[in-house]
PDB file of C-alpha atoms in Angstrom:
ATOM      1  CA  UNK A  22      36.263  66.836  56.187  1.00 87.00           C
ATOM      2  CA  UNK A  23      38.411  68.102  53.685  1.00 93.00           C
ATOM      3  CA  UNK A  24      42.074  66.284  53.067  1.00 95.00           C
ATOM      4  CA  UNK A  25      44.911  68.416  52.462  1.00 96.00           C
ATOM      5  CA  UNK A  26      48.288  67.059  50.547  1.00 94.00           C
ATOM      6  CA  UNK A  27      49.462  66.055  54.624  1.00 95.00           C
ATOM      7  CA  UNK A  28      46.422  63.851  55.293  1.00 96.00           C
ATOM      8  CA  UNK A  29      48.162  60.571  54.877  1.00 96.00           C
ATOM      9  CA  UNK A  30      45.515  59.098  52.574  1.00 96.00           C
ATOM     10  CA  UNK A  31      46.368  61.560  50.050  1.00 97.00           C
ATOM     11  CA  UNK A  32      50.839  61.545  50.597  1.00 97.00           C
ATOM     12  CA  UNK A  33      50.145  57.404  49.905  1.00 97.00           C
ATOM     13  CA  UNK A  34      48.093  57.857  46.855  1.00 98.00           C
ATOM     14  CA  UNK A  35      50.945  60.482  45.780  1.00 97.00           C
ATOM     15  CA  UNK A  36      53.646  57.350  46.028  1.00 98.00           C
ATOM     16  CA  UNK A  37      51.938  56.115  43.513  1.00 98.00           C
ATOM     17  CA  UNK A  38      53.659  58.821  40.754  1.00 97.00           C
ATOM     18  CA  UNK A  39      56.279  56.111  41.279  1.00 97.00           C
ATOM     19  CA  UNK A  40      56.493  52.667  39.323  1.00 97.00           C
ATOM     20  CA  UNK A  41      57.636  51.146  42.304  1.00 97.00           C
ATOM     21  CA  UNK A  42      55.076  51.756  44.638  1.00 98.00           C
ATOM     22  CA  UNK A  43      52.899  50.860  41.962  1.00 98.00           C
ATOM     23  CA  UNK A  44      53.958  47.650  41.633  1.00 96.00           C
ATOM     24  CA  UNK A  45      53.914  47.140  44.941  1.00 97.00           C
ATOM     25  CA  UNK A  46      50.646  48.073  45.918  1.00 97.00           C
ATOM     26  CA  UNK A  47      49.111  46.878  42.266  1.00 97.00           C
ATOM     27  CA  UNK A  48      47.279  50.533  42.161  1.00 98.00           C
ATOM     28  CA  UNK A  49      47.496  53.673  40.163  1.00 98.00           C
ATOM     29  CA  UNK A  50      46.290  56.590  39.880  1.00 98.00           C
ATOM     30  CA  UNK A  51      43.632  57.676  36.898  1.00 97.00           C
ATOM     31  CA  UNK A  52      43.528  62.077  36.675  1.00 96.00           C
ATOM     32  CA  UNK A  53      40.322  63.785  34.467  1.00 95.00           C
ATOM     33  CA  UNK A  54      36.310  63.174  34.128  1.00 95.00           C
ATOM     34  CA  UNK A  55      37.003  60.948  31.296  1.00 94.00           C
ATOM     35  CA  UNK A  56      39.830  58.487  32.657  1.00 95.00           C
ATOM     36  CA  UNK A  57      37.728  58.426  35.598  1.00 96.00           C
ATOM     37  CA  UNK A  58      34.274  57.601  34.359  1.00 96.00           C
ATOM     38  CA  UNK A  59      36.372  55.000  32.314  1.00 96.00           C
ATOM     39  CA  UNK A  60      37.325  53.640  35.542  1.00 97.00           C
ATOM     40  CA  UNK A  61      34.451  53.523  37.192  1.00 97.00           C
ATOM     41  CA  UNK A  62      32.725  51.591  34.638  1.00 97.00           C
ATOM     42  CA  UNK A  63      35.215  48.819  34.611  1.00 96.00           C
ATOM     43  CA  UNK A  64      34.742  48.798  38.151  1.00 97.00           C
ATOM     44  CA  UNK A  65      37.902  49.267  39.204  1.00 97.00           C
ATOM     45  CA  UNK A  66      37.747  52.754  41.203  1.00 98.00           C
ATOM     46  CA  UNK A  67      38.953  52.136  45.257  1.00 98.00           C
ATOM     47  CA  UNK A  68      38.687  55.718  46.025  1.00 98.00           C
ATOM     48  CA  UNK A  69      37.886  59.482  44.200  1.00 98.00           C
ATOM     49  CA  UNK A  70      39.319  62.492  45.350  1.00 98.00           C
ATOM     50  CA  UNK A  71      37.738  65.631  44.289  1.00 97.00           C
ATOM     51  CA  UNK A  72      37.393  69.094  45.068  1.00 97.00           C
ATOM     52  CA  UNK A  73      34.146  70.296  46.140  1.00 97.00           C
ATOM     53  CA  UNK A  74      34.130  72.224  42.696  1.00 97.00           C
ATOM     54  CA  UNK A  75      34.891  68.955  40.637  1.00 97.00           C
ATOM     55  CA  UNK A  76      32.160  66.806  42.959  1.00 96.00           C
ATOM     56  CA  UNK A  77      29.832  69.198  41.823  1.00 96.00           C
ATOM     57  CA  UNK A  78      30.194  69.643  37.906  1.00 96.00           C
ATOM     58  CA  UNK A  79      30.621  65.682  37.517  1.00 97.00           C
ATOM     59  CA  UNK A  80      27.917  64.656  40.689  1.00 97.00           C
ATOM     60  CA  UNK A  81      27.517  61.963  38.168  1.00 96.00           C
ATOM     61  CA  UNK A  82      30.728  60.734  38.781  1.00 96.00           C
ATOM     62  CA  UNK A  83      30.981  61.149  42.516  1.00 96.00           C
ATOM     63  CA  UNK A  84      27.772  59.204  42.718  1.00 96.00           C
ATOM     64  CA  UNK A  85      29.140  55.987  41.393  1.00 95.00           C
ATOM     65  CA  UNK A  86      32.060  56.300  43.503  1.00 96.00           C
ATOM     66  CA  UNK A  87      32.101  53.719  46.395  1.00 94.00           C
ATOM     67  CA  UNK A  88      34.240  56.199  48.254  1.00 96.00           C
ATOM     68  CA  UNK A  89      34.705  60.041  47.608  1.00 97.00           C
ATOM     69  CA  UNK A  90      37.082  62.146  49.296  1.00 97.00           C
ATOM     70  CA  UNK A  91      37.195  66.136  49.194  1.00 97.00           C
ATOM     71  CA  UNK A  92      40.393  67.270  48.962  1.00 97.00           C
ATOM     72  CA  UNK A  93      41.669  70.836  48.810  1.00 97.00           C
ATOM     73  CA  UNK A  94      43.537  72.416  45.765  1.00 95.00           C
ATOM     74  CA  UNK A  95      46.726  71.793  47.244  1.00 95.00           C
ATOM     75  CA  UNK A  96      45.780  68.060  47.920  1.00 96.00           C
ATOM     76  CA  UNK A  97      44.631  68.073  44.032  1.00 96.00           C
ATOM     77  CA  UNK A  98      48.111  69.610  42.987  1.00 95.00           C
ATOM     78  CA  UNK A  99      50.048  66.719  45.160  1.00 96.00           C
ATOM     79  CA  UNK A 100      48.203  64.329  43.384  1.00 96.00           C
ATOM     80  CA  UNK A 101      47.823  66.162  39.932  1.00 95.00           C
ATOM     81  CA  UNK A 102      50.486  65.516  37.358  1.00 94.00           C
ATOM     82  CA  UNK A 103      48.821  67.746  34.701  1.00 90.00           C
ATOM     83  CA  UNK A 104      49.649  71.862  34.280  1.00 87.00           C
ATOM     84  CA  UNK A 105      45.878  72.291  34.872  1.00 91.00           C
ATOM     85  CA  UNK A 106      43.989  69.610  36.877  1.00 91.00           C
ATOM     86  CA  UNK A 107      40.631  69.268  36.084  1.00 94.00           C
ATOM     87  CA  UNK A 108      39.534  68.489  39.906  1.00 96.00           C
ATOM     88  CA  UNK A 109      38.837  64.378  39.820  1.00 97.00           C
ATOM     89  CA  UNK A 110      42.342  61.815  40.687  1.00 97.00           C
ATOM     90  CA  UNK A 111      40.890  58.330  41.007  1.00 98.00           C
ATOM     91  CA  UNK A 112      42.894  55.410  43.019  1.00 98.00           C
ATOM     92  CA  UNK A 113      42.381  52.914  40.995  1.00 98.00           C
ATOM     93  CA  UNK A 114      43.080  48.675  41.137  1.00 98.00           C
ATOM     94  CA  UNK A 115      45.852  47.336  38.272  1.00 98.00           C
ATOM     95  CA  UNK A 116      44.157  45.490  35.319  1.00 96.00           C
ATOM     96  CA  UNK A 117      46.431  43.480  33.251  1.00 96.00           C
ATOM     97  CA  UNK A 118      45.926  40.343  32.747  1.00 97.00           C
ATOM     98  CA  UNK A 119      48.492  37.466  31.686  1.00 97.00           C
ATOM     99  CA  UNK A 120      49.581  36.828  27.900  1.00 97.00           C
ATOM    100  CA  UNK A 121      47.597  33.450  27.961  1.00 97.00           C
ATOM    101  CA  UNK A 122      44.834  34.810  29.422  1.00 97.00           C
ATOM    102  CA  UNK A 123      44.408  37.359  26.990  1.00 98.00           C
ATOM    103  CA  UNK A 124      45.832  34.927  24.047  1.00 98.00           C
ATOM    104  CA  UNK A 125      42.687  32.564  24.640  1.00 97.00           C
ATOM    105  CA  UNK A 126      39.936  35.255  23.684  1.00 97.00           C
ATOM    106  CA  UNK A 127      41.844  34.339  20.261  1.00 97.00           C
ATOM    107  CA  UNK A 128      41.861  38.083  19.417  1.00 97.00           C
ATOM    108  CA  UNK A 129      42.148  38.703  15.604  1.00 98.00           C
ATOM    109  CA  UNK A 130      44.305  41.979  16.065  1.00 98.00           C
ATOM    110  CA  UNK A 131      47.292  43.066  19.095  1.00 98.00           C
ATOM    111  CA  UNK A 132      49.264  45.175  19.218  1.00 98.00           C
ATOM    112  CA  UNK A 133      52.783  44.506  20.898  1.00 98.00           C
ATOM    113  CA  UNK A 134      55.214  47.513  22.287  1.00 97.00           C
ATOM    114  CA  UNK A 135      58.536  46.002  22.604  1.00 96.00           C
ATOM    115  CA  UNK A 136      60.520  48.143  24.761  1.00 94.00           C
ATOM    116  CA  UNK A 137      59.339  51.263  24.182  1.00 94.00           C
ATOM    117  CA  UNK A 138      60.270  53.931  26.809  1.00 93.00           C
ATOM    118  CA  UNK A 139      58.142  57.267  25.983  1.00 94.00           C
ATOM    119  CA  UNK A 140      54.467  57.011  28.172  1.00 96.00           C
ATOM    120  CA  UNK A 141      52.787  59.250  25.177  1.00 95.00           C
ATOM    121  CA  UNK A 142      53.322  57.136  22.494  1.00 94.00           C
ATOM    122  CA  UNK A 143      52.447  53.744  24.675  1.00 96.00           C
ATOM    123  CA  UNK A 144      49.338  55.522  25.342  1.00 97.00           C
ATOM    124  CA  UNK A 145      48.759  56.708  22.422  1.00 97.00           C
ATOM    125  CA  UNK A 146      48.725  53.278  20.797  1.00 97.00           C
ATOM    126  CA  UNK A 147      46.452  51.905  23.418  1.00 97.00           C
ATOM    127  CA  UNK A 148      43.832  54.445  22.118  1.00 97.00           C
ATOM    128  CA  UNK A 149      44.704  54.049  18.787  1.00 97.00           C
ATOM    129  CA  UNK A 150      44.174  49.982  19.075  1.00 98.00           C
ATOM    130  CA  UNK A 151      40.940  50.239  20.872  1.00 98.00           C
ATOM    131  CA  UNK A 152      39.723  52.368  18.164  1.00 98.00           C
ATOM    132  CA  UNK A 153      40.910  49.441  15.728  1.00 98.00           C
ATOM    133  CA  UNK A 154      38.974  47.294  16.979  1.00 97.00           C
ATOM    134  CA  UNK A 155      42.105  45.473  18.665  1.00 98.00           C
ATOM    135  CA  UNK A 156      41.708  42.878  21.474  1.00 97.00           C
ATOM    136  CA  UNK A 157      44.803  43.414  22.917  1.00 98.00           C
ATOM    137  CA  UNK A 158      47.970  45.779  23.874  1.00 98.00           C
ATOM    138  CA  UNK A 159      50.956  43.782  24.822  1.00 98.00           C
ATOM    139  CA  UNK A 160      54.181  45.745  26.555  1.00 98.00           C
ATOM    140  CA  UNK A 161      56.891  43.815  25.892  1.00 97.00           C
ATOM    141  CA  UNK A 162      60.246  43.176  27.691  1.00 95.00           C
ATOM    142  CA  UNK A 163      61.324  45.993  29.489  1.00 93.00           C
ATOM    143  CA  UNK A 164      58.664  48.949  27.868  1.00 94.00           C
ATOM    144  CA  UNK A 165      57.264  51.510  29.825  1.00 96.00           C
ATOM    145  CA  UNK A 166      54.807  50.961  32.692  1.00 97.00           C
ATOM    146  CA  UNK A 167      51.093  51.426  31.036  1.00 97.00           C
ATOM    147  CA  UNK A 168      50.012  52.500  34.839  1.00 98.00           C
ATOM    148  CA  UNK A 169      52.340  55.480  34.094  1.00 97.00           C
ATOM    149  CA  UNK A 170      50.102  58.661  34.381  1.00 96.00           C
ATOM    150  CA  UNK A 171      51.005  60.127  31.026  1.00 96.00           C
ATOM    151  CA  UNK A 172      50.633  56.746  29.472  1.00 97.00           C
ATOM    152  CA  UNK A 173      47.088  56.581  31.065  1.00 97.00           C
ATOM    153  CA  UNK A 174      45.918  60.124  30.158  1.00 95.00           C
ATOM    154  CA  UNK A 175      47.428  59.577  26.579  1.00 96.00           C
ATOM    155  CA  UNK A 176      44.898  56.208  26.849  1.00 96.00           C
ATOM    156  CA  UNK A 177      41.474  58.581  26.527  1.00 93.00           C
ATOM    157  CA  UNK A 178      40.060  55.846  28.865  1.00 94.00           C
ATOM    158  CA  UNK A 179      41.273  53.080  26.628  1.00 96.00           C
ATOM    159  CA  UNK A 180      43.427  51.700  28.379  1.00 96.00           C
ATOM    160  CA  UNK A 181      40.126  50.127  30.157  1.00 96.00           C
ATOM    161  CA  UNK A 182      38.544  48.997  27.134  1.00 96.00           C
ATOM    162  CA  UNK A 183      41.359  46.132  26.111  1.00 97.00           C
ATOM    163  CA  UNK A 184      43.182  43.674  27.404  1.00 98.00           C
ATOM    164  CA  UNK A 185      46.637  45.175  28.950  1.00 98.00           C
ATOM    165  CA  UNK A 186      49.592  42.354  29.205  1.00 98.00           C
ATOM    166  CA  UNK A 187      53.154  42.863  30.838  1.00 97.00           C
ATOM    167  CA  UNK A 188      54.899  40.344  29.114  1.00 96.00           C
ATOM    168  CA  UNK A 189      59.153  39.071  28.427  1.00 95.00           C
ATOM    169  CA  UNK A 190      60.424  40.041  25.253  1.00 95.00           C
ATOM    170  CA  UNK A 191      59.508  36.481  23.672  1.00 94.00           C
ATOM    171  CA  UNK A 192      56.055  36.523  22.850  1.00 96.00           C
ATOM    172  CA  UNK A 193      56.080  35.484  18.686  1.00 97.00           C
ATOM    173  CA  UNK A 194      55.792  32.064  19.513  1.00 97.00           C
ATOM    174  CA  UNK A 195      52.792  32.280  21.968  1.00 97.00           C
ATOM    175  CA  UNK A 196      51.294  34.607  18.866  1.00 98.00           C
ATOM    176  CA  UNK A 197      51.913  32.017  16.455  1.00 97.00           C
ATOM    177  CA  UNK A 198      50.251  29.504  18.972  1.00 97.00           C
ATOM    178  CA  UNK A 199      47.152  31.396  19.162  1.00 97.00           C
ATOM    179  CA  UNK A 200      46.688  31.448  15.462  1.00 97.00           C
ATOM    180  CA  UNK A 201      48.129  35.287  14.430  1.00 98.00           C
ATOM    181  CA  UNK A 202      50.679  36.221  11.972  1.00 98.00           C
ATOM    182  CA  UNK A 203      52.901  38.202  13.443  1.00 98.00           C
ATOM    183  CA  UNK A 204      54.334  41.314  11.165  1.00 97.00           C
ATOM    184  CA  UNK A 205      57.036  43.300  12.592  1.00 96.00           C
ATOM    185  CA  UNK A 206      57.308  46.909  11.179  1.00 93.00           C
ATOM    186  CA  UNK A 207      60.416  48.110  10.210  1.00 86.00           C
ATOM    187  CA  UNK A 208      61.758  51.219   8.072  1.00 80.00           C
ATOM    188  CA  UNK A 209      63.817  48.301   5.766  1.00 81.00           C
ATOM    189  CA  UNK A 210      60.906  45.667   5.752  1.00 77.00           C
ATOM    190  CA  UNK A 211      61.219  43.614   2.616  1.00 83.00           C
ATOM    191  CA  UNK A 212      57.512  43.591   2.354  1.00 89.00           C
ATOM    192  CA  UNK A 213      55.306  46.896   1.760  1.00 90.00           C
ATOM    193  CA  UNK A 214      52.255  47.409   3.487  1.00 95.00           C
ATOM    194  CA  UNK A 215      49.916  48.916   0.764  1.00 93.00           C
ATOM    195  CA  UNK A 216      51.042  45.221  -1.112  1.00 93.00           C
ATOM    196  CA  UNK A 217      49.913  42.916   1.836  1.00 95.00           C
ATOM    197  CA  UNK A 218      46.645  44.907   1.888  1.00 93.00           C
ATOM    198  CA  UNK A 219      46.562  44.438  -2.039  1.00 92.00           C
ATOM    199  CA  UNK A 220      47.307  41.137  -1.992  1.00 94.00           C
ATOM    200  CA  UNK A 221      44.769  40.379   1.049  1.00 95.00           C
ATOM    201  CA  UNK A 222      47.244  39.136   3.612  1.00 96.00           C
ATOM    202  CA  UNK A 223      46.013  41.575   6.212  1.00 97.00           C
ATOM    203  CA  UNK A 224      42.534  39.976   6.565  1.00 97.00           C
ATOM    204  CA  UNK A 225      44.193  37.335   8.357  1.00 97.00           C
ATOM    205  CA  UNK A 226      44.241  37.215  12.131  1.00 98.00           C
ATOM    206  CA  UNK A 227      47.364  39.459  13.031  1.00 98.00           C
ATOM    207  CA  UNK A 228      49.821  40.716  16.048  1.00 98.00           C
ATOM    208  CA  UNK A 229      51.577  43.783  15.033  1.00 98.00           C
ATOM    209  CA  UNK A 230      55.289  44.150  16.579  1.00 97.00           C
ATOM    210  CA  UNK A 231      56.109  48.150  17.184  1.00 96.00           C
ATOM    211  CA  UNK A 232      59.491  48.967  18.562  1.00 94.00           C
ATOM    212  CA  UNK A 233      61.336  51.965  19.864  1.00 87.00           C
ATOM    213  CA  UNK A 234      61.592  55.000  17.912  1.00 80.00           C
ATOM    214  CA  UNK A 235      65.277  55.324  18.562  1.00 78.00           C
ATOM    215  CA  UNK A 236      66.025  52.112  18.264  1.00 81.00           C
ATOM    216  CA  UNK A 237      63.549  49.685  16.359  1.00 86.00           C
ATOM    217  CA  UNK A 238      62.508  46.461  17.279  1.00 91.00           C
ATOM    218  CA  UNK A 239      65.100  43.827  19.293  1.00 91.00           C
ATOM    219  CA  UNK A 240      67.177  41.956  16.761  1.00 91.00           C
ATOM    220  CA  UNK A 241      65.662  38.589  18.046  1.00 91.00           C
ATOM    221  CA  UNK A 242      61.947  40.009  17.503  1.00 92.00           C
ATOM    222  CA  UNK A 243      62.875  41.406  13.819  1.00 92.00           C
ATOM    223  CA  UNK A 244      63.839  37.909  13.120  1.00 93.00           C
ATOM    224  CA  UNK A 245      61.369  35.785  14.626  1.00 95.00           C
ATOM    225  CA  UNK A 246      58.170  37.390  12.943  1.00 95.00           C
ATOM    226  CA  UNK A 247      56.598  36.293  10.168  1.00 95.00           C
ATOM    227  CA  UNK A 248      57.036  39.266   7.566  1.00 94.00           C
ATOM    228  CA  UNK A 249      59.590  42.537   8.009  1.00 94.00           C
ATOM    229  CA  UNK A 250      56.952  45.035   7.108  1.00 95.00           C
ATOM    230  CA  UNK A 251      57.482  48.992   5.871  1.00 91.00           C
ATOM    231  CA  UNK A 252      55.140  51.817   5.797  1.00 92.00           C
ATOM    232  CA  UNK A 253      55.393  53.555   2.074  1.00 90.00           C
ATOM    233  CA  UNK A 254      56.682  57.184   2.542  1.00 89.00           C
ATOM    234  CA  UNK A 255      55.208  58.785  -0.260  1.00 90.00           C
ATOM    235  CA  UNK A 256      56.434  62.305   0.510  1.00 93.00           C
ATOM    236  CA  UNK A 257      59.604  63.822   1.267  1.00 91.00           C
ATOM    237  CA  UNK A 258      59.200  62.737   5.434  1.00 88.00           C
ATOM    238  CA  UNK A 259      62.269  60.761   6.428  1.00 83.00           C
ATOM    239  CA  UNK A 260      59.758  58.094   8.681  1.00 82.00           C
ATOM    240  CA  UNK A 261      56.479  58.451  10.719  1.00 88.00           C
ATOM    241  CA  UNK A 262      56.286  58.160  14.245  1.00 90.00           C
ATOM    242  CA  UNK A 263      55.884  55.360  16.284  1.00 92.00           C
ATOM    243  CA  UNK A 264      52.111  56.552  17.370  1.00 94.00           C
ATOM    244  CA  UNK A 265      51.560  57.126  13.605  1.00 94.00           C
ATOM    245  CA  UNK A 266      53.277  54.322  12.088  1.00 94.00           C
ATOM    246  CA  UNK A 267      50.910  52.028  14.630  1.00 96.00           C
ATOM    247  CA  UNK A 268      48.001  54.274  13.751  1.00 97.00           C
ATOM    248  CA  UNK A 269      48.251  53.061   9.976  1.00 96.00           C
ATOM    249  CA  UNK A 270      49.097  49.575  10.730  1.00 97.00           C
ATOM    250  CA  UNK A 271      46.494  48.836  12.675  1.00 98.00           C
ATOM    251  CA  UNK A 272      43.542  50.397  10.562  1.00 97.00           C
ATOM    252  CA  UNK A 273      44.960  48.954   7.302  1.00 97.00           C
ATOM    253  CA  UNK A 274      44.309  45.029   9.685  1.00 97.00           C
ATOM    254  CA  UNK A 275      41.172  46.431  10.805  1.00 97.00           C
ATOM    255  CA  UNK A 276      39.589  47.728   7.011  1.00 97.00           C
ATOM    256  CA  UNK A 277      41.077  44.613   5.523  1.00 96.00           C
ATOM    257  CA  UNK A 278      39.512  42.119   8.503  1.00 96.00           C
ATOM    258  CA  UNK A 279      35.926  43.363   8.086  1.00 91.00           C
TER     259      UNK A 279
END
């Protein structure tokens, strides 16, 4: 049997394009070969669908799937969010875990998203802090959903490789707790970051706070941190990106750690 976008297994895994219904249900949906074979080996895969093209090409997939369903191309464009869908849209169970839960693995490196709003960037960062060697990705107060589907294609499958934590805004002093320094970036930090790696601070066990790129960090995070750090702009750029910003943040912690 073949679903269609009307079979009602496929217009309820649609709902889940919506935050709401993916809070409700505690599901989401995970598009492409590689988010799903990232979702599959974490185990977390309740259903596949797939055209009959796509279950051939990745029959490696499709055979690790506890349940595969054939759908047509108009059931793949309901559930598709890309321009072109590569075939394989994965129902998938919700993975983050709480802040203490993840705090207790005593991570040496997170990475905290306060209130960021744009999906490509939060998932961005995810893959960038995975690479890093990071053991955490915190989203802070009211950030973006990381279930979001442009947030978890953005991820490369990373967002299955680290813990995930939906947390308040207040997380420094549960950092502090668990033994990190927390360093909050910001373009008027009163401490450079070429001069913490220089002067060795960066080997320490750290949580990185990244904020908005229209707005920053919250006031009350700026303040609580440890350090106020900047990224040196040695060209004529007025700033880096969030994505990039976090990109060299995180890999100066990681070279300096090992």
């Amino acid at each position: 049997m073949t679903f269609t976008a009307r079979t009602p297994r496929v217009a309820a895994a649609r709902k889940l394009q919506r935050r709401r219904d993916r809070d409700q249900s505690g599901r989401f949906l995970a598009e492409g070969p590689q988010a799903v074979r990232e979702a599959l080996a974490a185990g977390v895969v309740l259903e596949l669908f797939a055209t009959a093209e796509a279950i051939e090409r990745h029959a490696d997939l499709a055979a690790h799937a506890e349940v595969v369903s054939e759908i047509s191309e108009d059931g793949l464009a309901a559930l598709a969010e890309t321009v072109q869908p590569q075939g394989l849209v994965a129902v998938c169970e919700q993975i983050d875990v709480p802040l203490k839960e993840a705090l207790a693995k005593k991570p040496r490196l997170v990475a905290v998203v306060a209130e960021i709003r744009d999906p490509g960037n939060a998932g961005t960062i995810l893959r960038t802090a995975d690479a890093a060697g990071a053991g955490a990705v915190i989203f802070a107060g009211d950030a973006v959903d990381p279930y979001n589907g442009k947030c978890v294609r953005a991820s490369a499958g990373s967002l299955f490789h680290v813990d995930v934590v939906r947390s308040p805004l207040d997380v420094v002093t549960p950092l502090r707790d668990a033994g990190l320094q927390v360093l909050a970036t910001s373009g008027y930090g009163a401490d450079d970051l070429d001069s913490l790696a220089d002067d060795g601070v960066l080997a320490a066990p750290t949580a990185w706070l990244f904020g908005s790129e229209a707005h920053g960090l919250p006031a009350a995070l700026l303040d609580a941190a440890d350090r106020p750090v900047r990224v040196p702009i040695y060209g004529g750029a007025e700033s880096l990106n969030l994505a990039a910003a976090a990109a060299v943040c995180l890999y100066a912690s990681a070279r300096a750690q090992r």
